[in-house]
Coordinates of N, CA and C in Angstrom, one line a residue:
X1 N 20.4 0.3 -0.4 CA 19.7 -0.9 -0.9 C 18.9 -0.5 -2.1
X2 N 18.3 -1.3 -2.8 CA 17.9 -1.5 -4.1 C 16.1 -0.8 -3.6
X3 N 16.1 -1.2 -2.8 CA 14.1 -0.3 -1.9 C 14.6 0.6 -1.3
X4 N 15.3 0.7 -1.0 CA 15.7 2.2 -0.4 C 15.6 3.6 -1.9
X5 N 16.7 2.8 -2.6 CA 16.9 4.0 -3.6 C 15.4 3.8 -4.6
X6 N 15.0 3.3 -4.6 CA 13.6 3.2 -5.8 C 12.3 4.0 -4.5
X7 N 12.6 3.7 -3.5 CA 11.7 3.8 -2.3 C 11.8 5.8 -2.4
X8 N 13.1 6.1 -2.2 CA 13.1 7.7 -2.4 C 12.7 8.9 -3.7
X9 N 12.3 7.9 -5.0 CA 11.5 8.3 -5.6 C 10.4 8.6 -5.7
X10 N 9.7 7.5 -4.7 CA 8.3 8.0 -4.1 C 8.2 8.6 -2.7
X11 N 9.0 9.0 -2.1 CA 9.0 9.8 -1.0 C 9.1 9.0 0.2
X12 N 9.7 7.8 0.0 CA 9.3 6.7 0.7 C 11.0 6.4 1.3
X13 N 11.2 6.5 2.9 CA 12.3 6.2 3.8 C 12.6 4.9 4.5
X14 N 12.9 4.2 3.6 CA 13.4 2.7 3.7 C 14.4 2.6 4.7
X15 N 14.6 1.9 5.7 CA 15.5 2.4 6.2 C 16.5 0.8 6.4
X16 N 15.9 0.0 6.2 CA 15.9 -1.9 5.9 C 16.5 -2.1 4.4
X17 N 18.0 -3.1 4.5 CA 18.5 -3.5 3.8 C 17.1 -4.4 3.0
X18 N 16.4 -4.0 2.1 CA 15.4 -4.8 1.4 C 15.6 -5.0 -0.3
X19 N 16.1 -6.4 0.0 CA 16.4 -6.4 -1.6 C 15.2 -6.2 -2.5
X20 N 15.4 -6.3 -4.4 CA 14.6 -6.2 -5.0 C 15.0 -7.3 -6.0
X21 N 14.4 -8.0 -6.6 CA 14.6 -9.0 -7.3 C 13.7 -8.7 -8.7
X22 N 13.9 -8.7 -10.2 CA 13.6 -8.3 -11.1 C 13.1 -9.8 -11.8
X23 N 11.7 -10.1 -12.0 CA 11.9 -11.5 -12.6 C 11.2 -11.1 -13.9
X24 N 11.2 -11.8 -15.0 CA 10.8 -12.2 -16.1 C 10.0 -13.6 -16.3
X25 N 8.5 -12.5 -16.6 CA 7.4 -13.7 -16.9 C 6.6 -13.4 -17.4
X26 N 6.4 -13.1 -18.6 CA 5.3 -12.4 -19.8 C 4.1 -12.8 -19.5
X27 N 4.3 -14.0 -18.8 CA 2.4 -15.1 -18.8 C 1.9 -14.9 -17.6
X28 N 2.2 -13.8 -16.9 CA 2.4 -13.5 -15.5 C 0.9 -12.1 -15.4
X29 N -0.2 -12.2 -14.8 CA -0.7 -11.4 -14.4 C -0.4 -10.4 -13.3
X30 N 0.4 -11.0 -12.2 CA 0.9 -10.0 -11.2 C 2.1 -9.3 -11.8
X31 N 2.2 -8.0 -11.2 CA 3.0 -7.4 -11.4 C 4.3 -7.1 -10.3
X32 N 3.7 -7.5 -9.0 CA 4.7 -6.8 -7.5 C 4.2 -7.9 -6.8
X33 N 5.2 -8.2 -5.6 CA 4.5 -8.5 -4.3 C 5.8 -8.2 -3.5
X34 N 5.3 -7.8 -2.1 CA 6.0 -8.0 -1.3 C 5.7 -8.7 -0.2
X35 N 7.3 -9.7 -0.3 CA 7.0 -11.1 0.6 C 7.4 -10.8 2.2
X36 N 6.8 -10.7 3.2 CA 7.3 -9.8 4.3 C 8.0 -11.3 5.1
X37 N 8.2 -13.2 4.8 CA 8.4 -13.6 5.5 C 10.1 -14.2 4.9
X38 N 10.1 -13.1 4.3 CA 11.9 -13.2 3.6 C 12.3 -11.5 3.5
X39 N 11.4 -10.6 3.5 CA 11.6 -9.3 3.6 C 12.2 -9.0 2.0
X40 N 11.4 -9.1 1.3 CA 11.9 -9.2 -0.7 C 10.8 -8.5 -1.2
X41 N 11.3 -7.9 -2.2 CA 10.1 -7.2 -3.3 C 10.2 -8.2 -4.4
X42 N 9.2 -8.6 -5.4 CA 9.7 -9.4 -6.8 C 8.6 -8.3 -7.4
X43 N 9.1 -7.9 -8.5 CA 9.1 -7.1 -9.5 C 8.7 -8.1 -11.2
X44 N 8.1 -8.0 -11.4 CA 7.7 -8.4 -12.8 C 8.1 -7.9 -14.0
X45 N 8.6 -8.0 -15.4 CA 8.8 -7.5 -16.3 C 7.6 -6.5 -16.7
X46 N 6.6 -6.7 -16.6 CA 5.1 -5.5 -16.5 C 4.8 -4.4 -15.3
X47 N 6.0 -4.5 -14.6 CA 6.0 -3.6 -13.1 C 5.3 -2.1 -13.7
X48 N 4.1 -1.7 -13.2 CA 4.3 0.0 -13.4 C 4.8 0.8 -11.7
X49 N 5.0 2.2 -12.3 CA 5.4 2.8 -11.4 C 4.5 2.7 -10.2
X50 N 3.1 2.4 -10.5 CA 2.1 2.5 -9.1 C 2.4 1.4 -8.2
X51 N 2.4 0.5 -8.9 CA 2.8 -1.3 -8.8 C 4.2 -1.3 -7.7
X52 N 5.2 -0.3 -8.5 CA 6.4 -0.2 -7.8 C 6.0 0.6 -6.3
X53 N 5.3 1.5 -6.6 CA 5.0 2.8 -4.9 C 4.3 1.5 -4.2
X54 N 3.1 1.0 -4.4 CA 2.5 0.2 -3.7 C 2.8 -1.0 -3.1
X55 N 3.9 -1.7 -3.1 CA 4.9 -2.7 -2.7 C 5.7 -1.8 -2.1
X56 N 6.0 -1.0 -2.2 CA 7.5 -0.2 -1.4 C 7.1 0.5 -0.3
X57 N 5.4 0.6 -0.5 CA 4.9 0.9 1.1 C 4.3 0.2 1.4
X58 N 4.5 -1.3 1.4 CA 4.3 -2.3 2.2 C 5.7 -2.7 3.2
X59 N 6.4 -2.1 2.5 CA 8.1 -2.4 3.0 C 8.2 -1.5 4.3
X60 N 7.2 -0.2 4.0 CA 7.5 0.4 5.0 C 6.3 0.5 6.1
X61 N 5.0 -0.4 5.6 CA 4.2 -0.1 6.7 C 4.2 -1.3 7.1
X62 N 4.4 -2.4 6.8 CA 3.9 -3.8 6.9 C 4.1 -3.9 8.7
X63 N 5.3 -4.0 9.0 CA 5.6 -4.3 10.6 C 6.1 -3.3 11.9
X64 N 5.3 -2.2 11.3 CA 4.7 -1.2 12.1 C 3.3 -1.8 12.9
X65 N 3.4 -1.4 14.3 CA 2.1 -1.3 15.0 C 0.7 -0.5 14.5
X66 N -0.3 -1.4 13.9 CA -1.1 -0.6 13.8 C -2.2 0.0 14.7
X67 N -1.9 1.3 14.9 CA -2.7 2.0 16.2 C -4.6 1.5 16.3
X68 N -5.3 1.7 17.3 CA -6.4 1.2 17.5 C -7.5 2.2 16.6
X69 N -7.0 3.7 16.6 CA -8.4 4.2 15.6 C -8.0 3.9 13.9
X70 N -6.5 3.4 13.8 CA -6.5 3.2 12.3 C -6.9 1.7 11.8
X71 N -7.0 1.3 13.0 CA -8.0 -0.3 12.6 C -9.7 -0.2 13.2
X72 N -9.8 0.9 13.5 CA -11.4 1.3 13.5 C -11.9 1.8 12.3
X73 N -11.1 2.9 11.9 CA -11.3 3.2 10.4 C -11.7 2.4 9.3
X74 N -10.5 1.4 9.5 CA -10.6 0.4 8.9 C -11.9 -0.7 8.8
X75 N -12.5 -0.4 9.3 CA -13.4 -1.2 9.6 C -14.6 -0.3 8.9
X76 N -14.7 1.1 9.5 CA -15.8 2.2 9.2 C -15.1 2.1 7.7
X77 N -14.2 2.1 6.8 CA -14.2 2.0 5.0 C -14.8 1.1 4.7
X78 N -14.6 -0.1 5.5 CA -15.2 -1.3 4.4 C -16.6 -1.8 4.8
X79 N -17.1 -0.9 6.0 CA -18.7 -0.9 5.8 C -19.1 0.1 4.7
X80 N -18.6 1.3 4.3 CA -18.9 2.3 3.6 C -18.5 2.4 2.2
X81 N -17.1 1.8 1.5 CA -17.1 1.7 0.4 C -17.4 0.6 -0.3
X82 N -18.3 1.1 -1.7 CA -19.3 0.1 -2.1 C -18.7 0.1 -3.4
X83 N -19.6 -0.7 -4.9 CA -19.4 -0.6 -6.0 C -19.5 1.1 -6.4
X84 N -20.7 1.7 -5.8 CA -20.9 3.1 -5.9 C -20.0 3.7 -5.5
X85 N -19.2 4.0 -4.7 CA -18.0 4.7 -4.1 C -17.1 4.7 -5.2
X86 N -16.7 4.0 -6.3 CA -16.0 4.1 -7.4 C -16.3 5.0 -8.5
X87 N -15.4 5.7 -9.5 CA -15.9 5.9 -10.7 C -15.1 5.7 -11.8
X88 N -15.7 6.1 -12.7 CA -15.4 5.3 -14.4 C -15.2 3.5 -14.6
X89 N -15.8 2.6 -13.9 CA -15.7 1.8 -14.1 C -14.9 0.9 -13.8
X90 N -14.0 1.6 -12.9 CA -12.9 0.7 -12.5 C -13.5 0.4 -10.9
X91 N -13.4 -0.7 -10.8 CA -13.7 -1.4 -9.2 C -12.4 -2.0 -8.5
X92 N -12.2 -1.8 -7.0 CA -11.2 -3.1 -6.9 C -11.5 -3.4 -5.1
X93 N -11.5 -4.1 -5.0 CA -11.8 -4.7 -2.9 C -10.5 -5.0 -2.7
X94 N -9.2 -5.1 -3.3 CA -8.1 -5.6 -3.1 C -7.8 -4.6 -1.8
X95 N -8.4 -3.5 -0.9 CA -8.2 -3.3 0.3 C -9.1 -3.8 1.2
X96 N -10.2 -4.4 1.3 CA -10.5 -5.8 1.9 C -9.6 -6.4 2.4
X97 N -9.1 -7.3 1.7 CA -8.1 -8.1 1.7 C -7.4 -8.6 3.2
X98 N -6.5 -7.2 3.5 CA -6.4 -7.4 5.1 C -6.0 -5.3 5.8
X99 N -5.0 -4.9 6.4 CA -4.9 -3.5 6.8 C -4.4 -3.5 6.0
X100 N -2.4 -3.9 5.6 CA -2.0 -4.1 4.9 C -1.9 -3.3 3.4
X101 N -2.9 -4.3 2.9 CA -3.8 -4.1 1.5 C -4.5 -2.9 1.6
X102 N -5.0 -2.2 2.6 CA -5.9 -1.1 2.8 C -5.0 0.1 3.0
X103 N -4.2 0.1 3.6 CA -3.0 1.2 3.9 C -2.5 1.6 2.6
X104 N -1.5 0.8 1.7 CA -0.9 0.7 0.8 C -1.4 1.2 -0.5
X105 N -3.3 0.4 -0.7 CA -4.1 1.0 -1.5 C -4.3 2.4 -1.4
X106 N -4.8 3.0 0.0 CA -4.8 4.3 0.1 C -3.8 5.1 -0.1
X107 N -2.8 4.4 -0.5 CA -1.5 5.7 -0.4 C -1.2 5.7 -2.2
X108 N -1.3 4.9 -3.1 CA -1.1 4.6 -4.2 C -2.2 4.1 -5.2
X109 N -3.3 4.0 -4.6 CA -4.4 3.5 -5.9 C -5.3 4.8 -6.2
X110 N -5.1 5.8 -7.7 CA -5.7 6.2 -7.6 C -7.6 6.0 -7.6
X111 N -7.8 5.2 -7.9 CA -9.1 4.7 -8.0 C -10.1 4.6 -6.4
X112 N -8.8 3.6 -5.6 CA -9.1 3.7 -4.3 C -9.2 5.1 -3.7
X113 N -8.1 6.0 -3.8 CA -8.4 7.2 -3.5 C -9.4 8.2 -3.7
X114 N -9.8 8.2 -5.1 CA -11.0 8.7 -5.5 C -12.4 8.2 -4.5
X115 N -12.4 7.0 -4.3 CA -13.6 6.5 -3.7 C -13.6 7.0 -2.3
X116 N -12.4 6.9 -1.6 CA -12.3 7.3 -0.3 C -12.8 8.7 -0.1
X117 N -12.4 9.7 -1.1 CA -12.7 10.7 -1.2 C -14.1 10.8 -1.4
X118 N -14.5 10.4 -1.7 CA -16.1 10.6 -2.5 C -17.1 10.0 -1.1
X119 N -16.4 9.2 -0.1 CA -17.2 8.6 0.6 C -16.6 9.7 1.9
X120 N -16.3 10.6 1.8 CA -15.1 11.6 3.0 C -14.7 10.9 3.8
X121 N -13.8 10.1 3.8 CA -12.9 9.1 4.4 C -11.4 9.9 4.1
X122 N -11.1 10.2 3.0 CA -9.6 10.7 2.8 C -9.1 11.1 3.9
X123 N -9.4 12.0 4.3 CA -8.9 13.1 5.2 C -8.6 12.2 6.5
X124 N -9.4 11.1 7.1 CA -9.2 10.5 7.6 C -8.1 9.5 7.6
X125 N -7.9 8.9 6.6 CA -7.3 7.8 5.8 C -5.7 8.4 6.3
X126 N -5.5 9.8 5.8 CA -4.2 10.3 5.8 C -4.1 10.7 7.4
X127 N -4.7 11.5 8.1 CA -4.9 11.7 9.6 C -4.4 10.2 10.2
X128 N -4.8 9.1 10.2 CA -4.5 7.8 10.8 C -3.3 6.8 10.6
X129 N -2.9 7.4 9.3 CA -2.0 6.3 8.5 C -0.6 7.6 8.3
X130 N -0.6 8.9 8.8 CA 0.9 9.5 8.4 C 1.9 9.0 9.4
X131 N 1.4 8.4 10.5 CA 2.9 7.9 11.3 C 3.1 7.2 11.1
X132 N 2.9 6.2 9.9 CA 3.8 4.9 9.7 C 4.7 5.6 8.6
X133 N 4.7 6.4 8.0 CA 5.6 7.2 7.2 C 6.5 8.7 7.8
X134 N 6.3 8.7 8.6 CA 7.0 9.6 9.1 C 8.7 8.8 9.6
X135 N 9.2 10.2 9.5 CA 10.5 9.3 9.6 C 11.3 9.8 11.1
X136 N 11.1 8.6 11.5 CA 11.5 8.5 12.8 C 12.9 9.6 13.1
X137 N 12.9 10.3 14.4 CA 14.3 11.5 14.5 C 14.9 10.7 15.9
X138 N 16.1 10.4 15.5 CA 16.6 10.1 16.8 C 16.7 11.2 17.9

């Protein structure tokens, strides 16, 4: 499939027929979404590669069970990362949002990463969230 093969460039084992749809819209602020209630990527003519990682692991974490300390975690980031927890100016809460958004951020936003790091969360972040990427062995 079309997420599978873009998916293995980021290290990412799609293992779901998940189409990708390429649209054209210059007046278009978004760049990606993934729609999980049709199981579809839409891609924007502005797609960057981050854009692309960060939708392709929603494909892979979205309808995984999420375990009970990676939704405690979750909870312990978004008491702890603040405007301060960022640097150079760049801000984003788009992992607020929901786990989802917080998973996907941590695996692909450098910015978000930086902050996680700075607040010592990373190490955690990765400890809680590597078995929705691990690839299942029969």
């Amino acid at each position: 499939s079309a997420a599978r093969d873009l998916g293995a460039e980021f290290g990412l084992d799609i293992s779901d027929d998940v189409p990708i749809y390429w649209l054209s819209d210059s007046g278009s602020r978004r760049k990606g979404a993934f729609v999980p209630e049709k199981n579809i990527i839409l891609f924007f003519e502005n797609t960057d590669k981050e854009t692309q990682h960060h939708e392709l692991t929603h494909v892979v974490e979205f309808f995984q069970e999420k375990r009970p300390n990676l939704l405690a975690l979750y909870k312990r980031v978004k008491a702890a990362i603040s405007e301060d927890s960022f640097e150079g100016g760049f801000i984003s809460f788009n992992f607020r949002k929901n786990i989802h958004e917080f998973i996907a951020d941590g695996r692909t936003k450098s910015a978000f990463i930086d902050a996680l790091k700075k607040e010592g969360l990373y190490d955690d972040f990765v400890n809680e969230t590597t078995y929705l990427f691990e690839t299942l062995l029969n």
